[in-house]
PDB file of C-alpha atoms in Angstrom:
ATOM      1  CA  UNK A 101       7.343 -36.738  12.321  1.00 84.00           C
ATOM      2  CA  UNK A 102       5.623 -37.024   9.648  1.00 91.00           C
ATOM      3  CA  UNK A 103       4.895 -34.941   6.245  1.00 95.00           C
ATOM      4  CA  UNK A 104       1.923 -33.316   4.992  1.00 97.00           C
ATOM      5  CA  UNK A 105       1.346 -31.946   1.428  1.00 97.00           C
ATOM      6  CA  UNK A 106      -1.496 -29.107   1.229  1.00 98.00           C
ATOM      7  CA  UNK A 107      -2.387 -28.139  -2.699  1.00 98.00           C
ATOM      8  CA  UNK A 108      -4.569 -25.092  -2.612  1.00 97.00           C
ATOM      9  CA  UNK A 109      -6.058 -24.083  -5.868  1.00 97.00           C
ATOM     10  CA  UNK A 110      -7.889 -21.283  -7.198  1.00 95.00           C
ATOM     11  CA  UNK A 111     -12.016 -22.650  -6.945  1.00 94.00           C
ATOM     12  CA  UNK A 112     -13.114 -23.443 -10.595  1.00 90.00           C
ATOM     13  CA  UNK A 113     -15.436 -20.351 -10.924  1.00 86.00           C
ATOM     14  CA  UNK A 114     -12.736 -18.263 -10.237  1.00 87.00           C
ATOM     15  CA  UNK A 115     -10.787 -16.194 -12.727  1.00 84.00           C
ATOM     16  CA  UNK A 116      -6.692 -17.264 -12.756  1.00 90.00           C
ATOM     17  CA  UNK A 117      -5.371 -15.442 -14.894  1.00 89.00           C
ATOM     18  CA  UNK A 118      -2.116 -16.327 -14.047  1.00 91.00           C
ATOM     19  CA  UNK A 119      -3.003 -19.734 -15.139  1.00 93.00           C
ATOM     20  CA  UNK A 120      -3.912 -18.254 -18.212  1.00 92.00           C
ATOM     21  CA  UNK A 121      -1.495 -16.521 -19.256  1.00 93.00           C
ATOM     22  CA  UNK A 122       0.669 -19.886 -18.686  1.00 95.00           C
ATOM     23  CA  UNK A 123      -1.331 -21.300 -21.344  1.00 95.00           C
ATOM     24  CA  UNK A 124      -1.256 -19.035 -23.982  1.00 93.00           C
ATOM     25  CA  UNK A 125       2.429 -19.148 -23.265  1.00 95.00           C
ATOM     26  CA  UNK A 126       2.342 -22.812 -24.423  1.00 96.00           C
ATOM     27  CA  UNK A 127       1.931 -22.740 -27.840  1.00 95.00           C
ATOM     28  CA  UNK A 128       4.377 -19.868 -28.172  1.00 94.00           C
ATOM     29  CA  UNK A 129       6.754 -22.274 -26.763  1.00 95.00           C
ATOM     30  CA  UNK A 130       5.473 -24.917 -29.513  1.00 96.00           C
ATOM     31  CA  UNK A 131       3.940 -26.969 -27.131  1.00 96.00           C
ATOM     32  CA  UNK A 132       0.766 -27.895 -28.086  1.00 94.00           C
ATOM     33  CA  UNK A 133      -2.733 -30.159 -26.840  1.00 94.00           C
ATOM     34  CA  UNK A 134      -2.481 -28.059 -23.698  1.00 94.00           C
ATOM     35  CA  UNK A 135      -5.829 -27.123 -23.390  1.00 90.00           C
ATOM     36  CA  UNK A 136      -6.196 -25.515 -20.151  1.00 93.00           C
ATOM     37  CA  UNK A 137      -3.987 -24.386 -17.456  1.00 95.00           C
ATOM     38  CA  UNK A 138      -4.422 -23.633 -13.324  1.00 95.00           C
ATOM     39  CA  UNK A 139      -2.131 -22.263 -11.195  1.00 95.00           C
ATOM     40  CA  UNK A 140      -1.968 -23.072  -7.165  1.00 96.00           C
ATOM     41  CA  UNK A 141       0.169 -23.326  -4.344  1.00 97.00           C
ATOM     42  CA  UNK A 142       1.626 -26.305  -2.739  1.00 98.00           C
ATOM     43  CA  UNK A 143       2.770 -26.634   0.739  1.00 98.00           C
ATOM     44  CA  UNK A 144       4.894 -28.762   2.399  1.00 97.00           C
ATOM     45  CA  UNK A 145       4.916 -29.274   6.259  1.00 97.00           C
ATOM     46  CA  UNK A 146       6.631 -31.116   8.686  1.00 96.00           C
ATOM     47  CA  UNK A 147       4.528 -31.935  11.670  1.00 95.00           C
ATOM     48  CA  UNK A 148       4.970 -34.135  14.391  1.00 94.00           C
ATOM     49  CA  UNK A 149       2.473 -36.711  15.819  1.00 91.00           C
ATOM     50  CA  UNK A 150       0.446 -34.443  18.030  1.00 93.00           C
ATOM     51  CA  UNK A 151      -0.690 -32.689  14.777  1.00 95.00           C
ATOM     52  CA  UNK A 152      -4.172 -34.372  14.254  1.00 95.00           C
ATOM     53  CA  UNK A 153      -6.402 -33.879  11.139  1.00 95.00           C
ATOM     54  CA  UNK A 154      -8.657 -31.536  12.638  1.00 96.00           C
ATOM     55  CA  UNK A 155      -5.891 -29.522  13.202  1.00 97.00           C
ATOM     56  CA  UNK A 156      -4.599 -29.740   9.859  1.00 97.00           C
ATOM     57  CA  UNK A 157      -7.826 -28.935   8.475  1.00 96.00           C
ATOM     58  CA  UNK A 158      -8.253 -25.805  10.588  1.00 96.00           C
ATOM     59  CA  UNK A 159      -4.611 -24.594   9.519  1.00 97.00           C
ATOM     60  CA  UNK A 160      -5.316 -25.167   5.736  1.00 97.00           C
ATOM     61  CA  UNK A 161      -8.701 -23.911   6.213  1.00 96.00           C
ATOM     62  CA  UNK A 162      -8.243 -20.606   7.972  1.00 93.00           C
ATOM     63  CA  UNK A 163      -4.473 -19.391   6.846  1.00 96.00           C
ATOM     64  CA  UNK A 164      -2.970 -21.399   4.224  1.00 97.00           C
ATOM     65  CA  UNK A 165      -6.058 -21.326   2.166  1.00 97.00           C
ATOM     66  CA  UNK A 166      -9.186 -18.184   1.516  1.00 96.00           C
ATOM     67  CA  UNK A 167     -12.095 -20.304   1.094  1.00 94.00           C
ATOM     68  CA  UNK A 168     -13.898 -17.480  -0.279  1.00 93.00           C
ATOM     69  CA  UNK A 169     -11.940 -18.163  -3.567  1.00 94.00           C
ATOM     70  CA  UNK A 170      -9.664 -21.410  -3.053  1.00 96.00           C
ATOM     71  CA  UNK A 171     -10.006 -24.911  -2.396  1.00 97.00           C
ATOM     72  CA  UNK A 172      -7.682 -27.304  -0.443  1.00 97.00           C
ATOM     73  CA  UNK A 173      -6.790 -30.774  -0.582  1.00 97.00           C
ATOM     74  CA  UNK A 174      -4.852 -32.173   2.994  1.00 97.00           C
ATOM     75  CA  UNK A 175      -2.819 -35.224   2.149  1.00 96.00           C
ATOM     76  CA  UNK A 176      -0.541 -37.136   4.448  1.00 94.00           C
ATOM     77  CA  UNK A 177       2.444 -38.756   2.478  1.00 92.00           C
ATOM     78  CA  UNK A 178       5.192 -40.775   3.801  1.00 75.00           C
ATOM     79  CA  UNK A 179       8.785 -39.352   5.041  1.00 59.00           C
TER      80      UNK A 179
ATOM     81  CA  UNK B1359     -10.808  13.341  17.283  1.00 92.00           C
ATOM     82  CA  UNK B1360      -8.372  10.512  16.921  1.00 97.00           C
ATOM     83  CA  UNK B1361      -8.244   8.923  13.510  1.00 98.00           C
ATOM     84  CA  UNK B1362      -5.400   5.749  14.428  1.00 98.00           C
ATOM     85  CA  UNK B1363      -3.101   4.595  11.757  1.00 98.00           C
ATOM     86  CA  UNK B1364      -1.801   0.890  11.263  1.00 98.00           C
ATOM     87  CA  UNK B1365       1.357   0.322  10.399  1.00 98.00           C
ATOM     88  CA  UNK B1366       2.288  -2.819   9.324  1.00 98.00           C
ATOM     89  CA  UNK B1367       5.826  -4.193   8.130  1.00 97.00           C
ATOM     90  CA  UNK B1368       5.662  -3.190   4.160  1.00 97.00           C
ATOM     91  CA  UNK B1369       2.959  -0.533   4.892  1.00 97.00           C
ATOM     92  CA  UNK B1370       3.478   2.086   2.613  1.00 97.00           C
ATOM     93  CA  UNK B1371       0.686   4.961   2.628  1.00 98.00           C
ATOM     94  CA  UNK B1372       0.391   4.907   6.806  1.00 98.00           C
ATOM     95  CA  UNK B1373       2.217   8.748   6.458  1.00 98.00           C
ATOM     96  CA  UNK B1374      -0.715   9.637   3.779  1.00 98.00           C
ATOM     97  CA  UNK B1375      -3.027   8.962   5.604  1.00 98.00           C
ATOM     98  CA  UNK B1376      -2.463  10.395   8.982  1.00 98.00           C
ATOM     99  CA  UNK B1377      -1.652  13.603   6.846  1.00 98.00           C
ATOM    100  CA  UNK B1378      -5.304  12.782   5.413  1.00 98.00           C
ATOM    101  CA  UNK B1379      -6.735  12.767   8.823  1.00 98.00           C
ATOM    102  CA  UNK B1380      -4.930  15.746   9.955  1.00 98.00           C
ATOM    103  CA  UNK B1381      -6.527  17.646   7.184  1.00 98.00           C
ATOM    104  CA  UNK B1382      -9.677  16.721   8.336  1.00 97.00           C
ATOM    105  CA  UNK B1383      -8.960  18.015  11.773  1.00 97.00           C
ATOM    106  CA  UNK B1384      -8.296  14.972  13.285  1.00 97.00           C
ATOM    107  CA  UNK B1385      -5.814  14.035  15.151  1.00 98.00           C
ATOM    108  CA  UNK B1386      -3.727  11.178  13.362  1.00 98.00           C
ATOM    109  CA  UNK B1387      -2.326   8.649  16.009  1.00 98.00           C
ATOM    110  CA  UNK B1388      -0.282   5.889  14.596  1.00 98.00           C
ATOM    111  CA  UNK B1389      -0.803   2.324  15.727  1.00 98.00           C
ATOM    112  CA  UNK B1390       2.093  -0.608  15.840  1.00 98.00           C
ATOM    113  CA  UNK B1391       1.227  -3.724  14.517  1.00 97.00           C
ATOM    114  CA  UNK B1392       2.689  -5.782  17.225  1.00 97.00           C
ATOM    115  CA  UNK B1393       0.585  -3.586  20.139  1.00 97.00           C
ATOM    116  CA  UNK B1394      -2.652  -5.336  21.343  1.00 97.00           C
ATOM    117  CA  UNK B1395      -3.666  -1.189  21.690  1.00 97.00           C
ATOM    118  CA  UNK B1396      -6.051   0.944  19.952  1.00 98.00           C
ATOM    119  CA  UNK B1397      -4.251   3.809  22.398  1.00 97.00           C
ATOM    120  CA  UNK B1398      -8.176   5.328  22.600  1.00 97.00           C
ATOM    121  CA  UNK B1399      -8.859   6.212  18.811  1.00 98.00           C
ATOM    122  CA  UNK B1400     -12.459   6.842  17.859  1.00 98.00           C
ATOM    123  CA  UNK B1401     -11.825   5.425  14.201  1.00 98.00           C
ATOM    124  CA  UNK B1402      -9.062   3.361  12.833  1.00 98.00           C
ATOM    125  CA  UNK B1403      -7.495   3.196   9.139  1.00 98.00           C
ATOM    126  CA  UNK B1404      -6.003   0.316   7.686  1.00 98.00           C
ATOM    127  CA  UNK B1405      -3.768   2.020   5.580  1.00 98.00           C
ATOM    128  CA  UNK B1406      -1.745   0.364   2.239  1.00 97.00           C
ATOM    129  CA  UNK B1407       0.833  -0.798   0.890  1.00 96.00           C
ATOM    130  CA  UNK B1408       2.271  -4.756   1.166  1.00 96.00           C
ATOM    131  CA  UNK B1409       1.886  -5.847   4.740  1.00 95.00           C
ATOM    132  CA  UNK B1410       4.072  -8.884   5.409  1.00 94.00           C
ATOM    133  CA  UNK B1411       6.247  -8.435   1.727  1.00 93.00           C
ATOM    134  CA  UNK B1412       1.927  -9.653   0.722  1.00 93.00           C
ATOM    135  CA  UNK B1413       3.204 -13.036   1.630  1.00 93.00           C
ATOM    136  CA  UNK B1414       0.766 -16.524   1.286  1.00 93.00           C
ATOM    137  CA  UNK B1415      -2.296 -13.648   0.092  1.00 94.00           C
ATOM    138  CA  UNK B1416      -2.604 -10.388   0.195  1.00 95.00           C
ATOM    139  CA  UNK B1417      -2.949  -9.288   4.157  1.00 95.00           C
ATOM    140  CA  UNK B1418      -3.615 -13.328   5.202  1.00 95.00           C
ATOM    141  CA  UNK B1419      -0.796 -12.580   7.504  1.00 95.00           C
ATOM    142  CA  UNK B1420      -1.347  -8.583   8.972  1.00 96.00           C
ATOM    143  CA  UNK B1421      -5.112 -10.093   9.871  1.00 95.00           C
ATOM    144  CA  UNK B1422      -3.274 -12.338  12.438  1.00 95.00           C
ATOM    145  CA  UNK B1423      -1.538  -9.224  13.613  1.00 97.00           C
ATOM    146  CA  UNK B1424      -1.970  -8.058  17.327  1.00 97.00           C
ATOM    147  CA  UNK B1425      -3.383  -4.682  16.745  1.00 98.00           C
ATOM    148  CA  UNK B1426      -5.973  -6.547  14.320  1.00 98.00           C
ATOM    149  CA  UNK B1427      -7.675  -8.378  17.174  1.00 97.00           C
ATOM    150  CA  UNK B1428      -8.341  -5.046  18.950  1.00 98.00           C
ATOM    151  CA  UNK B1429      -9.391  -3.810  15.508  1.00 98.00           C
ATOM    152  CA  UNK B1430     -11.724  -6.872  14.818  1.00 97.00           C
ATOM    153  CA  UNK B1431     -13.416  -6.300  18.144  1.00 97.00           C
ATOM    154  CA  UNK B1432     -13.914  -2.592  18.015  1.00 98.00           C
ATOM    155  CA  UNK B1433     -15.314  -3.033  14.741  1.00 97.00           C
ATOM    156  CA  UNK B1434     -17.874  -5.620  16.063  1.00 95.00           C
ATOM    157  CA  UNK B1435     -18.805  -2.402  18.534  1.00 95.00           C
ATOM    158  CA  UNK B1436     -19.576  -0.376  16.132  1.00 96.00           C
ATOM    159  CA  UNK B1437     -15.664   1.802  15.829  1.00 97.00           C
ATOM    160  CA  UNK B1438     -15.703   3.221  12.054  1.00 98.00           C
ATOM    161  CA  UNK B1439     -13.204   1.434   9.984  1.00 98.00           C
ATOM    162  CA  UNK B1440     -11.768   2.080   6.359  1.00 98.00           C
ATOM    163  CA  UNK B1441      -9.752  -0.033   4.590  1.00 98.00           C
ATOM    164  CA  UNK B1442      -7.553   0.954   2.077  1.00 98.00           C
ATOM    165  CA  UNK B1443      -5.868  -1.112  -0.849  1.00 98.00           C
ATOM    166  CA  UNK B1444      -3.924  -3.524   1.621  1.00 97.00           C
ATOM    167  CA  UNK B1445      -6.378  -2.581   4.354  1.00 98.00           C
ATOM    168  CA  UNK B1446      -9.271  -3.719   2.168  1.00 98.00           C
ATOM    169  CA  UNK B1447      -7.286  -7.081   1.435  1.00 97.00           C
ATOM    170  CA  UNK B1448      -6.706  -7.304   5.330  1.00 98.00           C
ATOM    171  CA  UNK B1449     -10.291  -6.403   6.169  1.00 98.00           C
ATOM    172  CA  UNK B1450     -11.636  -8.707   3.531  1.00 98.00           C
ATOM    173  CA  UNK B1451      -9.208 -11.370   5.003  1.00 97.00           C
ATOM    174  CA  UNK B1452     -10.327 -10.984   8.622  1.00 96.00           C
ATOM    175  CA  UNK B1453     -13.785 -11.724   7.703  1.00 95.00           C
ATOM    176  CA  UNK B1454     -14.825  -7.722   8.649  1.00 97.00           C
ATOM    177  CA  UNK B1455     -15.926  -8.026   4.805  1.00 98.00           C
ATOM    178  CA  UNK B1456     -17.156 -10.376   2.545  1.00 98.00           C
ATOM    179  CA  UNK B1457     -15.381 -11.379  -0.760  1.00 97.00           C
ATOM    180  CA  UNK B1458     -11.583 -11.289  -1.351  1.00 96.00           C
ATOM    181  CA  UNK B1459      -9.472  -9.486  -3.511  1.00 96.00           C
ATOM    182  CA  UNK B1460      -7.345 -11.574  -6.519  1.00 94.00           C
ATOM    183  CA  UNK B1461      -5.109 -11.088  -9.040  1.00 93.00           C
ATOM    184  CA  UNK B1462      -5.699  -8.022 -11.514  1.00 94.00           C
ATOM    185  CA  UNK B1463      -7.703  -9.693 -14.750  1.00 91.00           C
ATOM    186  CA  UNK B1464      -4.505  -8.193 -17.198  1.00 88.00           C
ATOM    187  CA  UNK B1465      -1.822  -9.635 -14.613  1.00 89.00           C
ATOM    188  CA  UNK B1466      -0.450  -5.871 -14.842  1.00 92.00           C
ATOM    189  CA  UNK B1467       0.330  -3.641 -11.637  1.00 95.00           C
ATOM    190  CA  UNK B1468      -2.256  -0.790 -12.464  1.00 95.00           C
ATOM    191  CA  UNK B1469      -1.477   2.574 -11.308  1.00 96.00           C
ATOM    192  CA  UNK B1470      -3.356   5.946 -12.203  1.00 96.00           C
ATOM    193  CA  UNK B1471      -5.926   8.295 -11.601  1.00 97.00           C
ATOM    194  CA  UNK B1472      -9.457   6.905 -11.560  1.00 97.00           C
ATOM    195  CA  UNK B1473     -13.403   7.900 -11.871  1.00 98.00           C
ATOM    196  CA  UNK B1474     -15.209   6.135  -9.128  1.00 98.00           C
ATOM    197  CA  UNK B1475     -18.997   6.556  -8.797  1.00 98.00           C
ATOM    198  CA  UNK B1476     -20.117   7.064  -5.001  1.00 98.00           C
ATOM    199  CA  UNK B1477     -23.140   4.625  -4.477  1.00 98.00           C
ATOM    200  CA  UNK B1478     -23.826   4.701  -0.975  1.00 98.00           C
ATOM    201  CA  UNK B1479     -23.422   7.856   0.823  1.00 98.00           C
ATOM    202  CA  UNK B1480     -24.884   6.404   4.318  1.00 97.00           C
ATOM    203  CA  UNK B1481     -21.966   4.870   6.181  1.00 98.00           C
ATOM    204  CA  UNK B1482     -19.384   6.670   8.473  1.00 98.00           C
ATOM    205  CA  UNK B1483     -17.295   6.928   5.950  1.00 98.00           C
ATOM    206  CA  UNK B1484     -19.382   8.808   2.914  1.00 98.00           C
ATOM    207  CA  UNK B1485     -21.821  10.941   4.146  1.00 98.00           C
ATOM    208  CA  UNK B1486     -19.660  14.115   2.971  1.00 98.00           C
ATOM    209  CA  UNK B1487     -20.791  12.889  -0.971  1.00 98.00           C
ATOM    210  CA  UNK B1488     -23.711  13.441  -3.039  1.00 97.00           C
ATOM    211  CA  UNK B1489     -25.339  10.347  -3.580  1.00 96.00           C
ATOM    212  CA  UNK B1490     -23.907   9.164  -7.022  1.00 97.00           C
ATOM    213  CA  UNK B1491     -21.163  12.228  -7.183  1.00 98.00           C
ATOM    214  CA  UNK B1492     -18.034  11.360  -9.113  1.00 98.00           C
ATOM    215  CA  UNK B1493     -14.887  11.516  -7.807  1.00 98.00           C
ATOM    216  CA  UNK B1494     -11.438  10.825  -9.060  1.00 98.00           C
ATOM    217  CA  UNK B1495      -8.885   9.506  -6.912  1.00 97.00           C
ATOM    218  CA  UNK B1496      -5.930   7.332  -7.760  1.00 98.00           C
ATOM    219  CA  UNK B1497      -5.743   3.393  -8.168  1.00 97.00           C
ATOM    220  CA  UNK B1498      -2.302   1.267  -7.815  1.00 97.00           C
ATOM    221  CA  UNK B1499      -2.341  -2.392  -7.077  1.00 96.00           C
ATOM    222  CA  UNK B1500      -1.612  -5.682  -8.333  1.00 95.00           C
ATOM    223  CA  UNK B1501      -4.469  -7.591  -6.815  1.00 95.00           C
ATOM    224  CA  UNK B1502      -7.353  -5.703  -6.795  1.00 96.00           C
ATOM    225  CA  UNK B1503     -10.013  -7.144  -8.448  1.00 96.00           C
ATOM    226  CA  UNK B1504     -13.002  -7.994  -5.956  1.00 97.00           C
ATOM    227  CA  UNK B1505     -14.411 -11.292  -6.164  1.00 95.00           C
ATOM    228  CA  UNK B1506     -17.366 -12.975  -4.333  1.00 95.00           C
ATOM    229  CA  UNK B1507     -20.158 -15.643  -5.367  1.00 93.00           C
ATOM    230  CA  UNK B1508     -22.984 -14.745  -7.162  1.00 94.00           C
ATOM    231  CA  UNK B1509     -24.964 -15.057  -3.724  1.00 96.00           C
ATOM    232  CA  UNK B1510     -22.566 -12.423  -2.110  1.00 96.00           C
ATOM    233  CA  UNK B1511     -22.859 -10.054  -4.928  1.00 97.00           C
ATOM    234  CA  UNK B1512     -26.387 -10.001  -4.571  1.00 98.00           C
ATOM    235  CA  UNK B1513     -26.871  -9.687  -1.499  1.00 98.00           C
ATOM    236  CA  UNK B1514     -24.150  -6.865  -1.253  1.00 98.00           C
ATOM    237  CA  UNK B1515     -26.408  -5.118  -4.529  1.00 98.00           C
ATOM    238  CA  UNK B1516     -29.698  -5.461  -2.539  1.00 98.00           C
ATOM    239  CA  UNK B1517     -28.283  -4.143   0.380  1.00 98.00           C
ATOM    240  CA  UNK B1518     -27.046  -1.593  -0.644  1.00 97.00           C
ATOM    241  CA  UNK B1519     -23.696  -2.282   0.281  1.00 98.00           C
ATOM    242  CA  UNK B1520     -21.144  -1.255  -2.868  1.00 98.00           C
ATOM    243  CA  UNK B1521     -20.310   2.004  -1.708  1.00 98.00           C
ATOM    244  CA  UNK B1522     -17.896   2.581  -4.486  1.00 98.00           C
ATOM    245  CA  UNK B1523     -17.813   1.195  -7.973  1.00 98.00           C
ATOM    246  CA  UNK B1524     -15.591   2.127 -10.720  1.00 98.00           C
ATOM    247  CA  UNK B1525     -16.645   4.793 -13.401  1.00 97.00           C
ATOM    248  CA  UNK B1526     -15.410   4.134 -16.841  1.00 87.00           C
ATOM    249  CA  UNK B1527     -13.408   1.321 -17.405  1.00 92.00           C
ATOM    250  CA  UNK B1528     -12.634  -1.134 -14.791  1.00 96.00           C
ATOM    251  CA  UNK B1529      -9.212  -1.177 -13.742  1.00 95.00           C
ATOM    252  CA  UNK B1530      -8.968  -4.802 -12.726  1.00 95.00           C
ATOM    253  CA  UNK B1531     -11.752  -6.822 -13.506  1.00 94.00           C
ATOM    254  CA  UNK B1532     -13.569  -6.627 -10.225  1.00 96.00           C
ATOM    255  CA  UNK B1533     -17.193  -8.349 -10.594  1.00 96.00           C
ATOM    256  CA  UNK B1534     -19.525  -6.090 -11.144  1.00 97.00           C
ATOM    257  CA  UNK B1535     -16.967  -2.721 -11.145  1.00 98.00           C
ATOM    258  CA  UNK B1536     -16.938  -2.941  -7.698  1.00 98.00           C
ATOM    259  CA  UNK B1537     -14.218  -0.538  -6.393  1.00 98.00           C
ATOM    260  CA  UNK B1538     -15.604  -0.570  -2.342  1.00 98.00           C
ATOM    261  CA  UNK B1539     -18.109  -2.437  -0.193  1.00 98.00           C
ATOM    262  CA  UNK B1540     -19.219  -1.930   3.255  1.00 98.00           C
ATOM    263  CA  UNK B1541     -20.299  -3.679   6.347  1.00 98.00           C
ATOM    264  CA  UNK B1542     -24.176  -4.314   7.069  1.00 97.00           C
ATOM    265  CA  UNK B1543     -23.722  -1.586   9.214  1.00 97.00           C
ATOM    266  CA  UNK B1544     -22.107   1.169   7.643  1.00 97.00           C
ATOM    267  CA  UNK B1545     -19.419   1.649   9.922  1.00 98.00           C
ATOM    268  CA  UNK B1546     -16.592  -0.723   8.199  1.00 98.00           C
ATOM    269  CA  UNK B1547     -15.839   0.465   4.782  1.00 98.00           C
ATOM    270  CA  UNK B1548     -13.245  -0.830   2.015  1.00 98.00           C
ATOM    271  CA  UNK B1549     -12.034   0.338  -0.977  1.00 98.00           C
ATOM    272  CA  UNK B1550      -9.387  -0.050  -3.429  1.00 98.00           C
ATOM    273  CA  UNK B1551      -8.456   2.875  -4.774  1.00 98.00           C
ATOM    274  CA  UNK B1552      -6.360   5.930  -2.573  1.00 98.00           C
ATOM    275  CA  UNK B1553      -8.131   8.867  -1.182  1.00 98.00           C
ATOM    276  CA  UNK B1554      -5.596   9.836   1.124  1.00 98.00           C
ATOM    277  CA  UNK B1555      -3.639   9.913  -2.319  1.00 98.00           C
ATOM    278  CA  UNK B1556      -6.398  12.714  -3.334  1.00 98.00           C
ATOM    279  CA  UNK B1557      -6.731  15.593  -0.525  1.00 98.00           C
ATOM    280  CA  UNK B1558      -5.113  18.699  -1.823  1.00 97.00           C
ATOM    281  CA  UNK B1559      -4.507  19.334  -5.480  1.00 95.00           C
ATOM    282  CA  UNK B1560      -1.199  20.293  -4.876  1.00 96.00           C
ATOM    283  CA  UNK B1561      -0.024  17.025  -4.421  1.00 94.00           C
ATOM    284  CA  UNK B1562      -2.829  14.665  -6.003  1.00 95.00           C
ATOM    285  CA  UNK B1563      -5.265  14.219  -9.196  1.00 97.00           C
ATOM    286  CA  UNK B1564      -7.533  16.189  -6.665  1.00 97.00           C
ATOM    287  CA  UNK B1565      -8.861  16.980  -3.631  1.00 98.00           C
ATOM    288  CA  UNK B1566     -12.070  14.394  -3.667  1.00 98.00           C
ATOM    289  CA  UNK B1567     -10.355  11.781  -0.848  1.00 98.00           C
ATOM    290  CA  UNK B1568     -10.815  14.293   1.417  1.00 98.00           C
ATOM    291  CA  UNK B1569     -14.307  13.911   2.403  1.00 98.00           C
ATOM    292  CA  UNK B1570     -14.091  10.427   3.500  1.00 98.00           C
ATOM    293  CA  UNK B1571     -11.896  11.730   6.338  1.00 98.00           C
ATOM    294  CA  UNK B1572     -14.187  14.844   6.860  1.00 98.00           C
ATOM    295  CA  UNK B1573     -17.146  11.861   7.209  1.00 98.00           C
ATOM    296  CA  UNK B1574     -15.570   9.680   9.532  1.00 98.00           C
ATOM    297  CA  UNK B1575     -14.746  13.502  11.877  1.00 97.00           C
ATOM    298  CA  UNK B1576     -18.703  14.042  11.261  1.00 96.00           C
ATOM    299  CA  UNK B1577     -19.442  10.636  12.643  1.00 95.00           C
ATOM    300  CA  UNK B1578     -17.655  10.531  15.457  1.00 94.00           C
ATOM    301  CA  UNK B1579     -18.580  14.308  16.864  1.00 88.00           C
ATOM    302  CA  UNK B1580     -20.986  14.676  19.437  1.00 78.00           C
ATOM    303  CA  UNK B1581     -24.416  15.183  18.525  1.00 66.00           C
TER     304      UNK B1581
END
């Protein structure tokens, strides 16, 4: 088994306006230098060793991520 | 005439818009989500609401549904489609349409009557219109603004292919006030805003919904 961290973020041109909102909510809160904020997902899977990186790729690619306005990083960490 | 009906887990307007179709003369024939059958419909309606509780994105997870394969194929035939709301998020997620549909600009749940500007009266869908009539049907979602690359919203301009765009102020911030787009073909259409919402003025802001149905009836009839 092994685990496998997928970070899927909104592409740059894309509006996030949840993002934001998070930062205008940071100076309310008195923190400040915070000049920009971006808001994503993070996944966390479990996957045994017949999962190969093609695979991974296609799963990140075609359901955990819409390319048409995210991007995906697939990372491999250790259990 | 059979107009078929998805129904999803979380759909909410499915019962609006088999009542649309029935106005229209059509017979309304509701589909399951987890039947690989059309059950012979000439047309099919994707209807909306929050398919899946809008888990992971918007309809990411009703595309993978087994009356979507049927409906991805049909389409591909040439079998009139419209997407509402959630069916627009599902179509656009399927890859029936280009773009995708994201978070409203204001972060706010929008919900009212709204002006939309009918730009493309040639698909299965519009041909009831006037070419650049206005119509007023009602708007509620969350994620609704339409997004696409520069490239995509050009070609989709010089094509033609924005069969709805929003009259007035834009609800969401959708590039380019794009409210609905359609397939190169005409037959696949998607929109955000409700006109099953808008058939009789007894229960909606009006009764200008209607003639999408009546379109997709005209479409289908023998010539």
């Amino acid at each position: 088994m092994a685990r496998v961290v997928v970070d899927v973020m909104p592409k740059p041109e894309i509006l996030d306006p949840q993002g934001q909102a998070v930062a205008r909510a940071l100076p309310r809160l008195g923190f400040t230098g915070v000049g920009d904020v971006r808001q994503g997902k993070h996944f966390e899977l479990e996957v045994d060793d017949s999962v190969d990186d093609e695979t991974l790729a296609k799963i990140a690619e075609g359901f955990l991520s819409n390319p048409v306005i995210e991007d995906f990083v697939v990372r491999r960490v250790d259990s | 005439m059979k107009l078929g009906v998805i129904t999803f887990p979380g759909t909410l307007d499915d019962v609006d818009a088999a009542r649309a179709a029935r106005y229209a003369d059509a017979e309304a024939v509701p589909l399951w989500h987890g039947d690989a059958d059309l059950r012979g419909v000439d047309a099919v309606i994707v209807p909306g609401g929050f398919s899946y509780g809008d888990y992971l994105r918007a309809g990411a997870i009703a595309r993978f549904a087994p009356v979507m394969g049927e409906v991805i194929d049909a389409a591909r035939n040439g079998m009139p489609v419209l997407g509402i709301c959630n069916g627009f998020q599902v179509l656009c997620e399927a890859g029936l349409l280009p773009g995708a549909l994201v978070r409203n600009h204001r972060l706010h749940f929008v919900c009212r009557d709204q002006w939309l500007r009918v730009e493309d009266t040639s698909t299965a869908w519009t041909t009831r219109y006037e070419p650049g009539a206005e119509i007023l049907i009602p708007v509620k979602n969350g994620e609704g603004a339409f997004m696409a690359d520069e490239a995509t919203l050009d070609m989709l301009e010089g094509e033609g292919r924005v069969v709805f765009r929003y009259a007035g102020e834009n609800p969401n911030g959708s590039r380019r006030d794009i409210a609905g787009i359609r397939s190169a073909d005409g037959r696949i259409v998607g929109l955000m805003p409700h006109p099953e919402h808008a058939i009789d003025a007894l229960t909606g802001p009006s009764d200008d919904g209607l003639g999408m149905f009546l379109s997709a009836v005209d479409a289908l009839a023998p010539a």
